[in-house]
Amino acid sequence: MSQGSTMPPGPRGDWLLGNAEDLKKDPLKYLLLWHKQHGDFVKLRIGHLNMVLVCNPDLIHEVLVTKASSFSKDVAIKNNPEFFGEGLLRSEGEFWKRQRKLAAPSFSPKRLEEYASTMIEEVSEMLKGWQDGELVDIQIEMMRLTLAIASKTLFDADVKEHGVAFEEALADAQKYLGERLEDLIILLLPQWVPFPTNVHLHDAIEKCNKVVYKLIQERRGKTEGRHDLLSSLIDARDEDGSQMSDKQIRDEVFTLFFAGHETTALTLTWTLHLISKNPEVEAKLLDELQSVLQDRPIEANDFHRLNYTRKVIFESMRLRPPVWAIAREAVEDCFIGKYDVPKGVSIMISQWVNNQDERWFSNAQKFDPDRWTAEFHENLPKFAYFPFGGGPRTCIGNNFALLEAVLLLAAIMREYHLDTEPEQNIVLQPAATLRPKNGIKMSLHKR
Ligand code: HEM
């Protein structure tokens, strides 16, 4: 090969573990630091695994779009077959393509419009249960809300019927998956190695599976007239007439429960917290809600009318990207920009790093929804801001998530003012997603 230059050096690490310790200790800090010290293409090593942090938008475009076929998903996804199975996040090649095509109609604009009414109903239910003056963990509230929305919209099911057991098991599975991803040593070993994290993860997945398999069995034979994703997956037939196994349907359902609710819940959690710290943003938001909605109920089309609310969501996802990094593995020797990337090298792309780059976002630490003018969008390089990834593996639920985040935020803010409890330490936890480590306690004040 060698159409390019060999990689430039990166930060020196331990002779054995490379940069693993720093990445485990504080990835948010070290990725920013290494980008600052070494530029847009930073060579890293985790034990025997060679890795490159790529920060330049044009190079990211190459990895995710123009040279996407030279890359597969990375070790973090590959080494978790029990969690992701062969669902959309983890499957590859022709199989992935077929599954993605099957799922696509469930995310069409017409379907999204139908989902909007469920989103509005569910948030109203939640608000009815809130009490003036109450103190809540807003992360738990948002998780519950988005899980109920995902199960009704995508699966036409009510997970609440299965009690809190499913909710808790899914939260546990996410927690232990997060722990597994945070510990690079555990991550690089197969999941059957009996570390406590792996054992807990297995147990939590088993509990979730019970509910999901029950959901599938109850639905078989009762799909007529239903348009939800679960029914479409059950009805799908190959050219030879064969249908998907329960295991494959489980993998897709589980992936969508996982990918489809926590990310949006975190977006709302961080947004509500950031608003509580920026009263001028709250005032502008309220102005917009009053002038657009007046006293009538919210409807799907308000998504397009609530321009400032959308900006608030964009800006919140910039400062607190729910997915803070994605990765790929080179399946063949290739070159990115002018650099040789040999087969087997992992590429890391971090929304966290890019979103704080002063080349694209001046005064990057400021929560400033007003920066998202049409002109700003237009001038921003495509892969300077990519909360939903990009290219063929771009998030299938991006429009679902934006619609949900905007409608739910509007519904909550028009009824309640929220204050972040002062006596708490809000710590960023970069697990599979970017979470507040101990949740965020907020008090609710009815307007
Ligand atoms: C704010 C909310 C969300 C964020 C930030 C987000 C982010 C992402 C990102 C960055 C990817 C690409 C991963 C990669 O390239 O390796 C992705 C993929 C995916 N997301 Fe989302 N997502 C969100 C909401 C949703 C929702 C609501 C759903 C479903 C209802 C969903 C389902 C998926 C699926 C199935 C994939 C895999 C797609 C494929 O590879 O074909 N996501 N998401």
CSV table of C-alpha atoms and ligand atoms in Angstrom, one decimal:
chain,number,residue,atom,x,y,z
A,1,MET,CA,0.0,0.0,0.0
A,2,SER,CA,1.7,3.1,1.3
A,3,GLN,CA,0.0,5.8,-0.6
A,4,GLY,CA,0.4,8.1,2.4
A,5,SER,CA,2.7,8.8,5.3
A,6,THR,CA,3.1,6.7,8.3
A,7,MET,CA,1.2,7.9,11.4
A,8,PRO,CA,2.5,10.8,13.4
A,9,PRO,CA,3.4,9.9,17.0
A,10,GLY,CA,0.8,10.3,19.8
A,11,PRO,CA,1.1,10.6,23.6
A,12,ARG,CA,3.7,8.3,25.1
A,13,GLY,CA,2.0,5.7,27.3
A,14,ASP,CA,3.0,2.8,29.5
A,15,TRP,CA,5.3,0.2,27.7
A,16,LEU,CA,2.8,-2.6,28.3
A,17,LEU,CA,-0.7,-1.0,28.5
A,18,GLY,CA,0.0,2.0,26.2
A,19,ASN,CA,-2.6,4.7,26.9
A,20,ALA,CA,-5.1,2.4,28.5
A,21,GLU,CA,-4.7,3.7,32.0
A,22,ASP,CA,-5.3,7.4,31.1
A,23,LEU,CA,-8.2,6.4,28.8
A,24,LYS,CA,-9.7,4.4,31.6
A,25,LYS,CA,-9.1,7.1,34.3
A,26,ASP,CA,-10.5,10.1,32.5
A,27,PRO,CA,-11.2,9.7,28.8
A,28,LEU,CA,-12.9,13.1,28.5
A,29,LYS,CA,-9.9,14.9,29.8
A,30,TYR,CA,-7.2,12.9,28.0
A,31,LEU,CA,-8.9,12.9,24.6
A,32,LEU,CA,-9.2,16.7,24.7
A,33,LEU,CA,-5.6,17.0,25.9
A,34,TRP,CA,-4.2,14.7,23.2
A,35,HIS,CA,-6.1,16.5,20.5
A,36,LYS,CA,-4.7,19.8,21.7
A,37,GLN,CA,-1.1,18.4,22.0
A,38,HIS,CA,-1.0,16.3,18.8
A,39,GLY,CA,-3.6,17.7,16.4
A,40,ASP,CA,-6.3,16.0,14.3
A,41,PHE,CA,-4.7,12.6,13.9
A,42,VAL,CA,-3.5,11.1,17.2
A,43,LYS,CA,-1.9,7.7,17.5
A,44,LEU,CA,-2.9,5.7,20.6
A,45,ARG,CA,-2.4,2.2,21.9
A,46,ILE,CA,-4.4,0.1,24.3
A,47,GLY,CA,-2.3,-3.0,25.1
A,48,HIS,CA,-1.9,-4.7,21.8
A,49,LEU,CA,-4.6,-2.7,20.1
A,50,ASN,CA,-3.5,0.2,17.9
A,51,MET,CA,-5.9,3.1,17.7
A,52,VAL,CA,-6.1,6.6,16.1
A,53,LEU,CA,-8.1,9.5,17.4
A,54,VAL,CA,-9.4,11.3,14.3
A,55,CYS,CA,-10.7,14.9,14.8
A,56,ASN,CA,-10.6,16.6,11.5
A,57,PRO,CA,-14.1,16.8,9.9
A,58,ASP,CA,-12.8,15.9,6.4
A,59,LEU,CA,-11.0,12.8,7.7
A,60,ILE,CA,-14.1,11.8,9.7
A,61,HIS,CA,-16.1,12.1,6.5
A,62,GLU,CA,-13.7,9.7,4.9
A,63,VAL,CA,-14.0,7.1,7.7
A,64,LEU,CA,-17.8,7.3,8.0
A,65,VAL,CA,-18.8,8.0,4.5
A,66,THR,CA,-16.5,7.7,1.5
A,67,LYS,CA,-14.4,4.9,2.8
A,68,ALA,CA,-17.0,3.3,5.0
A,69,SER,CA,-16.6,-0.1,3.4
A,70,SER,CA,-13.0,-0.2,4.6
A,71,PHE,CA,-14.3,-0.2,8.2
A,72,SER,CA,-16.4,-2.4,10.5
A,73,LYS,CA,-17.8,-1.7,13.9
A,74,ASP,CA,-15.1,-1.7,16.6
A,75,VAL,CA,-14.1,-4.0,19.4
A,76,ALA,CA,-16.5,-2.4,22.0
A,77,ILE,CA,-19.5,-3.5,19.9
A,78,LYS,CA,-18.0,-6.7,18.6
A,79,ASN,CA,-17.0,-8.0,22.0
A,80,ASN,CA,-20.5,-7.6,23.4
A,81,PRO,CA,-22.5,-10.2,21.4
A,82,GLU,CA,-24.7,-11.1,24.3
A,83,PHE,CA,-25.9,-7.5,24.7
A,84,PHE,CA,-26.3,-6.4,21.1
A,85,GLY,CA,-26.7,-9.8,19.4
A,86,GLU,CA,-27.0,-9.4,15.6
A,87,GLY,CA,-29.2,-6.3,16.0
A,88,LEU,CA,-28.8,-3.1,13.9
A,89,LEU,CA,-26.0,-1.6,16.0
A,90,ARG,CA,-23.8,-4.7,15.7
A,91,SER,CA,-24.6,-6.6,12.5
A,92,GLU,CA,-22.6,-6.1,9.3
A,93,GLY,CA,-22.7,-6.5,5.5
A,94,GLU,CA,-25.6,-7.7,3.5
A,95,PHE,CA,-27.4,-9.0,6.7
A,96,TRP,CA,-27.3,-5.5,8.3
A,97,LYS,CA,-28.4,-3.9,5.0
A,98,ARG,CA,-31.5,-6.2,4.9
A,99,GLN,CA,-32.4,-5.5,8.5
A,100,ARG,CA,-32.0,-1.8,8.2
A,101,LYS,CA,-34.3,-1.8,5.2
A,102,LEU,CA,-36.9,-3.7,7.2
A,103,ALA,CA,-36.7,-1.2,10.1
A,104,ALA,CA,-36.7,1.9,7.9
A,105,PRO,CA,-40.5,2.2,7.3
A,106,SER,CA,-41.0,2.5,11.1
A,107,PHE,CA,-39.1,5.8,11.0
A,108,SER,CA,-40.8,7.4,8.0
A,109,PRO,CA,-42.1,11.0,8.4
A,110,LYS,CA,-45.7,9.7,8.4
A,111,ARG,CA,-45.0,7.3,11.2
A,112,LEU,CA,-43.1,9.9,13.2
A,113,GLU,CA,-46.2,12.1,13.0
A,114,GLU,CA,-48.3,9.3,14.5
A,115,TYR,CA,-45.7,8.7,17.2
A,116,ALA,CA,-45.8,12.4,18.2
A,117,SER,CA,-49.3,11.9,19.7
A,118,THR,CA,-47.9,9.0,21.9
A,119,MET,CA,-45.0,11.2,22.9
A,120,ILE,CA,-47.4,14.0,23.9
A,121,GLU,CA,-49.7,11.6,25.8
A,122,GLU,CA,-46.9,10.0,27.7
A,123,VAL,CA,-45.4,13.3,28.8
A,124,SER,CA,-48.8,14.6,29.9
A,125,GLU,CA,-49.2,11.4,32.0
A,126,MET,CA,-45.8,12.1,33.6
A,127,LEU,CA,-46.6,15.7,34.3
A,128,LYS,CA,-49.9,14.7,36.0
A,129,GLY,CA,-48.0,12.7,38.4
A,130,TRP,CA,-45.5,15.5,39.3
A,131,GLN,CA,-46.1,17.6,42.5
A,132,ASP,CA,-45.3,21.2,43.0
A,133,GLY,CA,-42.2,21.4,45.2
A,134,GLU,CA,-41.3,17.8,44.7
A,135,LEU,CA,-37.6,16.7,44.4
A,136,VAL,CA,-36.9,14.2,41.7
A,137,ASP,CA,-33.9,12.5,40.1
A,138,ILE,CA,-34.5,14.0,36.6
A,139,GLN,CA,-32.5,11.3,34.9
A,140,ILE,CA,-34.8,8.5,36.3
A,141,GLU,CA,-37.9,10.5,35.3
A,142,MET,CA,-36.6,11.0,31.7
A,143,MET,CA,-35.5,7.3,31.4
A,144,ARG,CA,-38.9,6.1,32.5
A,145,LEU,CA,-40.7,8.5,30.1
A,146,THR,CA,-38.6,7.7,27.0
A,147,LEU,CA,-38.8,4.0,27.7
A,148,ALA,CA,-42.6,4.1,27.8
A,149,ILE,CA,-42.6,6.1,24.5
A,150,ALA,CA,-40.2,3.7,22.8
A,151,SER,CA,-42.2,0.6,23.8
A,152,LYS,CA,-45.5,2.1,22.7
A,153,THR,CA,-44.4,3.6,19.5
A,154,LEU,CA,-42.0,0.9,18.2
A,155,PHE,CA,-43.5,-2.2,19.7
A,156,ASP,CA,-47.1,-1.2,20.4
A,157,ALA,CA,-46.5,-2.6,23.9
A,158,ASP,CA,-46.6,-1.3,27.4
A,159,VAL,CA,-43.5,-2.4,29.3
A,160,LYS,CA,-45.2,-1.0,32.5
A,161,GLU,CA,-47.4,-4.1,32.3
A,162,HIS,CA,-44.3,-6.1,33.2
A,163,GLY,CA,-43.9,-4.0,36.3
A,164,VAL,CA,-40.7,-2.2,37.2
A,165,ALA,CA,-38.8,-5.5,36.7
A,166,PHE,CA,-38.0,-4.8,33.0
A,167,GLU,CA,-37.2,-1.2,33.6
A,168,GLU,CA,-34.8,-2.2,36.4
A,169,ALA,CA,-33.2,-5.0,34.4
A,170,LEU,CA,-32.7,-2.8,31.4
A,171,ALA,CA,-31.2,-0.1,33.6
A,172,ASP,CA,-28.9,-2.7,35.1
A,173,ALA,CA,-27.9,-4.1,31.7
A,174,GLN,CA,-27.0,-0.6,30.6
A,175,LYS,CA,-25.1,0.1,33.8
A,176,TYR,CA,-23.0,-3.1,33.6
A,177,LEU,CA,-22.4,-2.6,29.8
A,178,GLY,CA,-21.2,0.8,30.7
A,179,GLU,CA,-18.8,-0.6,33.3
A,180,ARG,CA,-17.6,-3.1,30.8
A,181,LEU,CA,-16.9,-0.4,28.3
A,182,GLU,CA,-15.2,1.8,30.8
A,183,ASP,CA,-12.7,-0.9,31.8
A,184,LEU,CA,-10.6,-1.4,28.7
A,185,ILE,CA,-9.0,-4.5,30.1
A,186,ILE,CA,-12.3,-6.3,30.8
A,187,LEU,CA,-13.6,-5.0,27.4
A,188,LEU,CA,-10.9,-6.6,25.4
A,189,LEU,CA,-11.6,-10.0,27.0
A,190,PRO,CA,-14.7,-12.1,26.0
A,191,GLN,CA,-17.8,-11.6,28.1
A,192,TRP,CA,-17.7,-15.1,29.4
A,193,VAL,CA,-14.6,-14.4,31.6
A,194,PRO,CA,-16.3,-14.3,35.0
A,195,PHE,CA,-15.5,-10.8,36.2
A,196,PRO,CA,-18.3,-9.6,38.5
A,197,THR,CA,-19.3,-6.9,35.9
A,198,ASN,CA,-19.7,-9.7,33.3
A,199,VAL,CA,-21.7,-11.9,35.6
A,200,HIS,CA,-24.1,-9.0,36.6
A,201,LEU,CA,-24.4,-8.0,32.9
A,202,HIS,CA,-25.3,-11.6,31.9
A,203,ASP,CA,-28.0,-11.8,34.7
A,204,ALA,CA,-29.5,-8.4,33.7
A,205,ILE,CA,-29.6,-9.4,30.0
A,206,GLU,CA,-31.3,-12.7,30.9
A,207,LYS,CA,-34.0,-10.8,32.9
A,208,CYS,CA,-34.6,-8.5,29.9
A,209,ASN,CA,-34.7,-11.4,27.5
A,210,LYS,CA,-37.5,-13.0,29.4
A,211,VAL,CA,-39.7,-10.0,28.9
A,212,VAL,CA,-38.7,-9.4,25.3
A,213,TYR,CA,-39.3,-13.1,24.3
A,214,LYS,CA,-42.7,-13.0,26.1
A,215,LEU,CA,-43.5,-9.9,24.0
A,216,ILE,CA,-42.5,-11.7,20.8
A,217,GLN,CA,-44.5,-14.8,21.7
A,218,GLU,CA,-47.6,-12.8,22.6
A,219,ARG,CA,-47.5,-10.9,19.3
A,220,ARG,CA,-47.0,-13.9,17.0
A,221,GLY,CA,-50.2,-14.5,15.2
A,222,LYS,CA,-51.6,-11.1,16.3
A,223,THR,CA,-49.9,-8.7,13.9
A,224,GLU,CA,-52.8,-8.0,11.6
A,225,GLY,CA,-53.6,-4.3,11.3
A,226,ARG,CA,-50.6,-3.3,13.3
A,227,HIS,CA,-47.9,-1.1,12.0
A,228,ASP,CA,-45.3,-1.2,14.7
A,229,LEU,CA,-41.8,-2.4,14.2
A,230,LEU,CA,-42.2,-5.6,16.2
A,231,SER,CA,-45.1,-6.7,14.1
A,232,SER,CA,-43.2,-5.8,10.9
A,233,LEU,CA,-40.2,-7.9,12.0
A,234,ILE,CA,-42.5,-10.8,12.9
A,235,ASP,CA,-44.3,-10.6,9.5
A,236,ALA,CA,-41.1,-10.1,7.4
A,237,ARG,CA,-40.3,-12.9,5.0
A,238,ASP,CA,-37.2,-13.8,3.0
A,239,GLU,CA,-37.4,-14.5,-0.7
A,240,ASP,CA,-37.6,-18.2,0.2
A,241,GLY,CA,-40.4,-17.5,2.6
A,242,SER,CA,-38.5,-18.1,5.8
A,243,GLN,CA,-39.1,-15.8,8.7
A,244,MET,CA,-36.9,-14.3,11.4
A,245,SER,CA,-36.1,-16.4,14.4
A,246,ASP,CA,-37.2,-15.2,17.9
A,247,LYS,CA,-33.5,-14.7,18.6
A,248,GLN,CA,-33.1,-12.3,15.7
A,249,ILE,CA,-36.2,-10.4,16.6
A,250,ARG,CA,-35.0,-10.2,20.2
A,251,ASP,CA,-31.7,-8.7,19.0
A,252,GLU,CA,-33.5,-6.0,17.1
A,253,VAL,CA,-36.0,-5.2,19.8
A,254,PHE,CA,-33.4,-5.1,22.5
A,255,THR,CA,-31.1,-2.9,20.4
A,256,LEU,CA,-33.9,-0.5,19.8
A,257,PHE,CA,-34.9,-0.4,23.4
A,258,PHE,CA,-31.3,0.3,24.3
A,259,ALA,CA,-30.5,2.8,21.5
A,260,GLY,CA,-33.9,4.3,21.4
A,261,HIS,CA,-34.5,5.6,24.9
A,262,GLU,CA,-31.4,6.2,27.0
A,263,THR,CA,-29.8,8.7,24.5
A,264,THR,CA,-33.0,10.8,24.3
A,265,ALA,CA,-33.5,10.6,28.1
A,266,LEU,CA,-29.9,11.9,28.6
A,267,THR,CA,-30.4,14.7,26.1
A,268,LEU,CA,-33.4,15.9,28.1
A,269,THR,CA,-31.7,15.4,31.4
A,270,TRP,CA,-28.7,17.5,30.4
A,271,THR,CA,-30.9,20.1,28.7
A,272,LEU,CA,-33.1,20.6,31.8
A,273,HIS,CA,-30.0,20.9,33.9
A,274,LEU,CA,-28.4,23.4,31.5
A,275,ILE,CA,-31.5,25.5,31.3
A,276,SER,CA,-31.7,25.7,35.1
A,277,LYS,CA,-28.2,27.2,35.1
A,278,ASN,CA,-29.0,29.7,32.3
A,279,PRO,CA,-32.1,31.8,33.2
A,280,GLU,CA,-31.7,33.9,30.1
A,281,VAL,CA,-32.2,30.8,28.0
A,282,GLU,CA,-35.2,29.7,30.0
A,283,ALA,CA,-36.8,33.2,29.5
A,284,LYS,CA,-36.3,33.0,25.7
A,285,LEU,CA,-37.7,29.5,25.6
A,286,LEU,CA,-40.8,30.5,27.6
A,287,ASP,CA,-41.4,33.5,25.2
A,288,GLU,CA,-41.3,31.1,22.3
A,289,LEU,CA,-43.6,28.6,24.0
A,290,GLN,CA,-46.1,31.3,24.8
A,291,SER,CA,-46.1,32.9,21.4
A,292,VAL,CA,-46.3,29.6,19.4
A,293,LEU,CA,-48.4,27.4,21.7
A,294,GLN,CA,-50.5,30.0,23.5
A,295,ASP,CA,-53.0,27.9,25.5
A,296,ARG,CA,-53.6,25.1,23.1
A,297,PRO,CA,-52.2,21.5,23.4
A,298,ILE,CA,-48.9,20.7,21.7
A,299,GLU,CA,-49.1,19.0,18.3
A,300,ALA,CA,-46.6,17.2,16.1
A,301,ASN,CA,-46.1,20.2,13.7
A,302,ASP,CA,-45.0,22.4,16.6
A,303,PHE,CA,-41.6,20.7,16.1
A,304,HIS,CA,-41.1,22.9,13.0
A,305,ARG,CA,-42.5,26.0,14.7
A,306,LEU,CA,-40.4,25.8,17.9
A,307,ASN,CA,-37.2,27.2,16.4
A,308,TYR,CA,-35.5,28.3,19.6
A,309,THR,CA,-36.5,25.1,21.4
A,310,ARG,CA,-34.7,23.1,18.6
A,311,LYS,CA,-31.7,25.4,19.0
A,312,VAL,CA,-31.6,24.6,22.8
A,313,ILE,CA,-31.6,20.9,22.0
A,314,PHE,CA,-28.8,21.3,19.4
A,315,GLU,CA,-26.7,23.3,21.9
A,316,SER,CA,-27.3,20.9,24.7
A,317,MET,CA,-26.2,17.9,22.5
A,318,ARG,CA,-23.1,19.9,21.7
A,319,LEU,CA,-22.0,20.5,25.3
A,320,ARG,CA,-23.2,17.1,26.6
A,321,PRO,CA,-23.2,14.8,23.6
A,322,PRO,CA,-25.2,11.7,24.7
A,323,VAL,CA,-23.0,9.6,22.4
A,324,TRP,CA,-19.6,11.0,23.2
A,325,ALA,CA,-17.5,8.8,20.9
A,326,ILE,CA,-17.9,6.2,18.2
A,327,ALA,CA,-15.3,3.8,16.8
A,328,ARG,CA,-14.5,1.7,13.8
A,329,GLU,CA,-11.9,-1.0,12.9
A,330,ALA,CA,-10.1,-1.1,9.6
A,331,VAL,CA,-11.0,-4.3,7.8
A,332,GLU,CA,-8.3,-3.7,5.1
A,333,ASP,CA,-5.2,-1.6,4.7
A,334,CYS,CA,-6.4,1.9,3.7
A,335,PHE,CA,-5.4,5.5,4.0
A,336,ILE,CA,-7.2,8.3,5.6
A,337,GLY,CA,-6.1,11.7,4.5
A,338,LYS,CA,-2.4,11.3,4.0
A,339,TYR,CA,-2.0,8.6,6.6
A,340,ASP,CA,-1.6,4.8,6.1
A,341,VAL,CA,-4.1,3.0,8.3
A,342,PRO,CA,-3.2,-0.7,8.4
A,343,LYS,CA,-5.9,-3.5,8.7
A,344,GLY,CA,-6.8,-4.0,12.4
A,345,VAL,CA,-6.3,-0.4,13.5
A,346,SER,CA,-9.2,1.1,15.4
A,347,ILE,CA,-10.4,4.6,14.7
A,348,MET,CA,-11.9,6.6,17.4
A,349,ILE,CA,-14.1,9.6,16.6
A,350,SER,CA,-15.3,11.7,19.5
A,351,GLN,CA,-18.2,14.1,19.5
A,352,TRP,CA,-17.0,15.3,22.9
A,353,VAL,CA,-13.7,16.5,21.4
A,354,ASN,CA,-15.1,17.9,18.2
A,355,ASN,CA,-17.9,19.8,19.9
A,356,GLN,CA,-15.4,21.8,22.0
A,357,ASP,CA,-13.2,22.7,19.1
A,358,GLU,CA,-12.8,26.5,19.0
A,359,ARG,CA,-12.2,26.3,15.2
A,360,TRP,CA,-15.9,25.5,14.8
A,361,PHE,CA,-17.5,26.7,18.1
A,362,SER,CA,-16.2,30.0,19.4
A,363,ASN,CA,-16.6,30.4,23.1
A,364,ALA,CA,-17.1,26.7,23.1
A,365,GLN,CA,-17.8,26.3,26.8
A,366,LYS,CA,-20.7,28.7,26.7
A,367,PHE,CA,-24.3,27.3,26.5
A,368,ASP,CA,-25.4,29.5,23.7
A,369,PRO,CA,-28.4,28.2,21.7
A,370,ASP,CA,-28.4,31.4,19.7
A,371,ARG,CA,-25.2,30.3,17.8
A,372,TRP,CA,-27.4,27.8,15.8
A,373,THR,CA,-28.5,30.3,13.1
A,374,ALA,CA,-29.3,29.0,9.6
A,375,GLU,CA,-26.1,30.6,8.5
A,376,PHE,CA,-24.0,28.9,11.2
A,377,HIS,CA,-25.5,25.5,10.2
A,378,GLU,CA,-24.6,26.2,6.6
A,379,ASN,CA,-21.0,27.2,7.3
A,380,LEU,CA,-20.2,24.4,9.8
A,381,PRO,CA,-18.2,21.6,8.2
A,382,LYS,CA,-20.4,18.5,8.0
A,383,PHE,CA,-18.5,16.4,10.5
A,384,ALA,CA,-17.7,19.2,13.0
A,385,TYR,CA,-21.0,18.4,14.7
A,386,PHE,CA,-22.4,14.9,14.3
A,387,PRO,CA,-24.5,13.8,17.3
A,388,PHE,CA,-26.0,11.0,15.3
A,389,GLY,CA,-22.9,9.8,13.5
A,390,GLY,CA,-23.1,9.7,9.7
A,391,GLY,CA,-22.8,7.7,6.5
A,392,PRO,CA,-24.5,4.4,6.1
A,393,ARG,CA,-24.4,3.6,9.8
A,394,THR,CA,-26.0,6.9,10.8
A,395,CYS,CA,-28.6,6.8,13.6
A,396,ILE,CA,-31.8,5.4,12.2
A,397,GLY,CA,-33.7,7.2,15.0
A,398,ASN,CA,-32.3,10.7,14.6
A,399,ASN,CA,-35.5,12.3,13.5
A,400,PHE,CA,-37.5,10.3,16.1
A,401,ALA,CA,-35.1,11.6,18.8
A,402,LEU,CA,-35.2,15.2,17.7
A,403,LEU,CA,-39.0,15.2,17.5
A,404,GLU,CA,-39.2,13.6,20.9
A,405,ALA,CA,-36.7,15.9,22.6
A,406,VAL,CA,-38.3,19.1,21.3
A,407,LEU,CA,-41.9,18.1,22.1
A,408,LEU,CA,-41.1,16.7,25.5
A,409,LEU,CA,-39.0,19.7,26.4
A,410,ALA,CA,-41.7,22.1,25.3
A,411,ALA,CA,-44.4,20.2,27.3
A,412,ILE,CA,-42.3,20.1,30.5
A,413,MET,CA,-41.1,23.7,30.4
A,414,ARG,CA,-44.5,25.3,29.7
A,415,GLU,CA,-45.8,23.6,33.0
A,416,TYR,CA,-42.7,23.5,35.2
A,417,HIS,CA,-39.7,25.5,36.3
A,418,LEU,CA,-36.9,23.2,37.4
A,419,ASP,CA,-34.1,24.0,39.8
A,420,THR,CA,-31.0,21.9,40.1
A,421,GLU,CA,-30.5,21.1,43.8
A,422,PRO,CA,-27.4,23.0,44.9
A,423,GLU,CA,-25.8,20.4,47.3
A,424,GLN,CA,-24.7,17.8,44.8
A,425,ASN,CA,-21.7,17.0,42.8
A,426,ILE,CA,-22.6,16.5,39.1
A,427,VAL,CA,-20.0,14.2,37.6
A,428,LEU,CA,-19.8,13.3,34.0
A,429,GLN,CA,-19.6,9.6,33.4
A,430,PRO,CA,-18.5,8.6,30.0
A,431,ALA,CA,-19.9,5.1,29.8
A,432,ALA,CA,-21.6,3.8,26.7
A,433,THR,CA,-23.3,7.2,26.8
A,434,LEU,CA,-22.5,10.4,28.6
A,435,ARG,CA,-24.4,10.2,31.9
A,436,PRO,CA,-24.5,12.2,35.1
A,437,LYS,CA,-22.8,9.6,37.4
A,438,ASN,CA,-25.2,10.0,40.3
A,439,GLY,CA,-28.2,11.3,38.5
A,440,ILE,CA,-29.3,15.0,38.8
A,441,LYS,CA,-31.6,16.0,41.6
A,442,MET,CA,-34.0,18.8,40.6
A,443,SER,CA,-36.9,20.4,42.3
A,444,LEU,CA,-40.1,20.9,40.4
A,445,HIS,CA,-42.1,24.2,40.6
A,446,LYS,CA,-45.4,24.5,38.9
A,447,ARG,CA,-45.8,27.7,36.8
B,1,HEM,C1,-30.4,11.9,21.2
B,1,HEM,C2,-30.7,10.7,20.8
B,1,HEM,C3,-29.8,9.8,20.0
B,1,HEM,C4,-28.4,9.9,19.8
B,1,HEM,C5,-27.5,11.0,20.2
B,1,HEM,C6,-28.0,8.8,18.9
B,1,HEM,C7,-26.8,8.6,18.4
B,1,HEM,C8,-26.4,7.6,17.6
B,1,HEM,C9,-25.1,7.4,16.9
B,1,HEM,C10,-24.0,8.4,17.1
B,1,HEM,C11,-25.2,6.3,16.2
B,1,HEM,C12,-24.1,5.8,15.2
B,1,HEM,C13,-23.2,4.8,15.9
B,1,HEM,C14,-22.0,4.5,15.0
B,1,HEM,O1,-21.8,5.0,14.0
B,1,HEM,O2,-21.2,3.7,15.5
B,1,HEM,C15,-26.5,5.7,16.3
B,1,HEM,C16,-26.9,4.6,15.7
B,1,HEM,C17,-28.2,4.0,16.0
B,1,HEM,N1,-29.2,4.5,16.7
B,1,HEM,FE1,-29.2,6.3,17.6
B,1,HEM,N2,-29.1,8.0,18.7
B,1,HEM,C18,-30.2,8.6,19.4
B,1,HEM,C19,-31.5,8.1,19.4
B,1,HEM,C20,-31.9,7.0,18.8
B,1,HEM,C21,-33.3,6.5,18.7
B,1,HEM,C22,-34.5,7.3,19.3
B,1,HEM,C23,-33.3,5.3,18.1
B,1,HEM,C24,-34.4,4.4,17.8
B,1,HEM,C25,-35.7,4.6,18.2
B,1,HEM,C26,-31.9,5.0,17.8
B,1,HEM,C27,-31.5,3.8,17.2
B,1,HEM,C28,-30.2,3.7,16.6
B,1,HEM,C29,-29.9,2.5,15.9
B,1,HEM,C30,-30.7,1.2,15.6
B,1,HEM,C31,-28.5,2.7,15.5
B,1,HEM,C32,-27.7,1.7,14.6
B,1,HEM,C33,-27.9,2.1,13.1
B,1,HEM,C34,-27.2,1.2,12.2
B,1,HEM,O3,-26.0,0.9,12.4
B,1,HEM,O4,-27.8,0.9,11.2
B,1,HEM,N3,-31.1,6.0,18.2
B,1,HEM,N4,-27.2,6.5,17.2
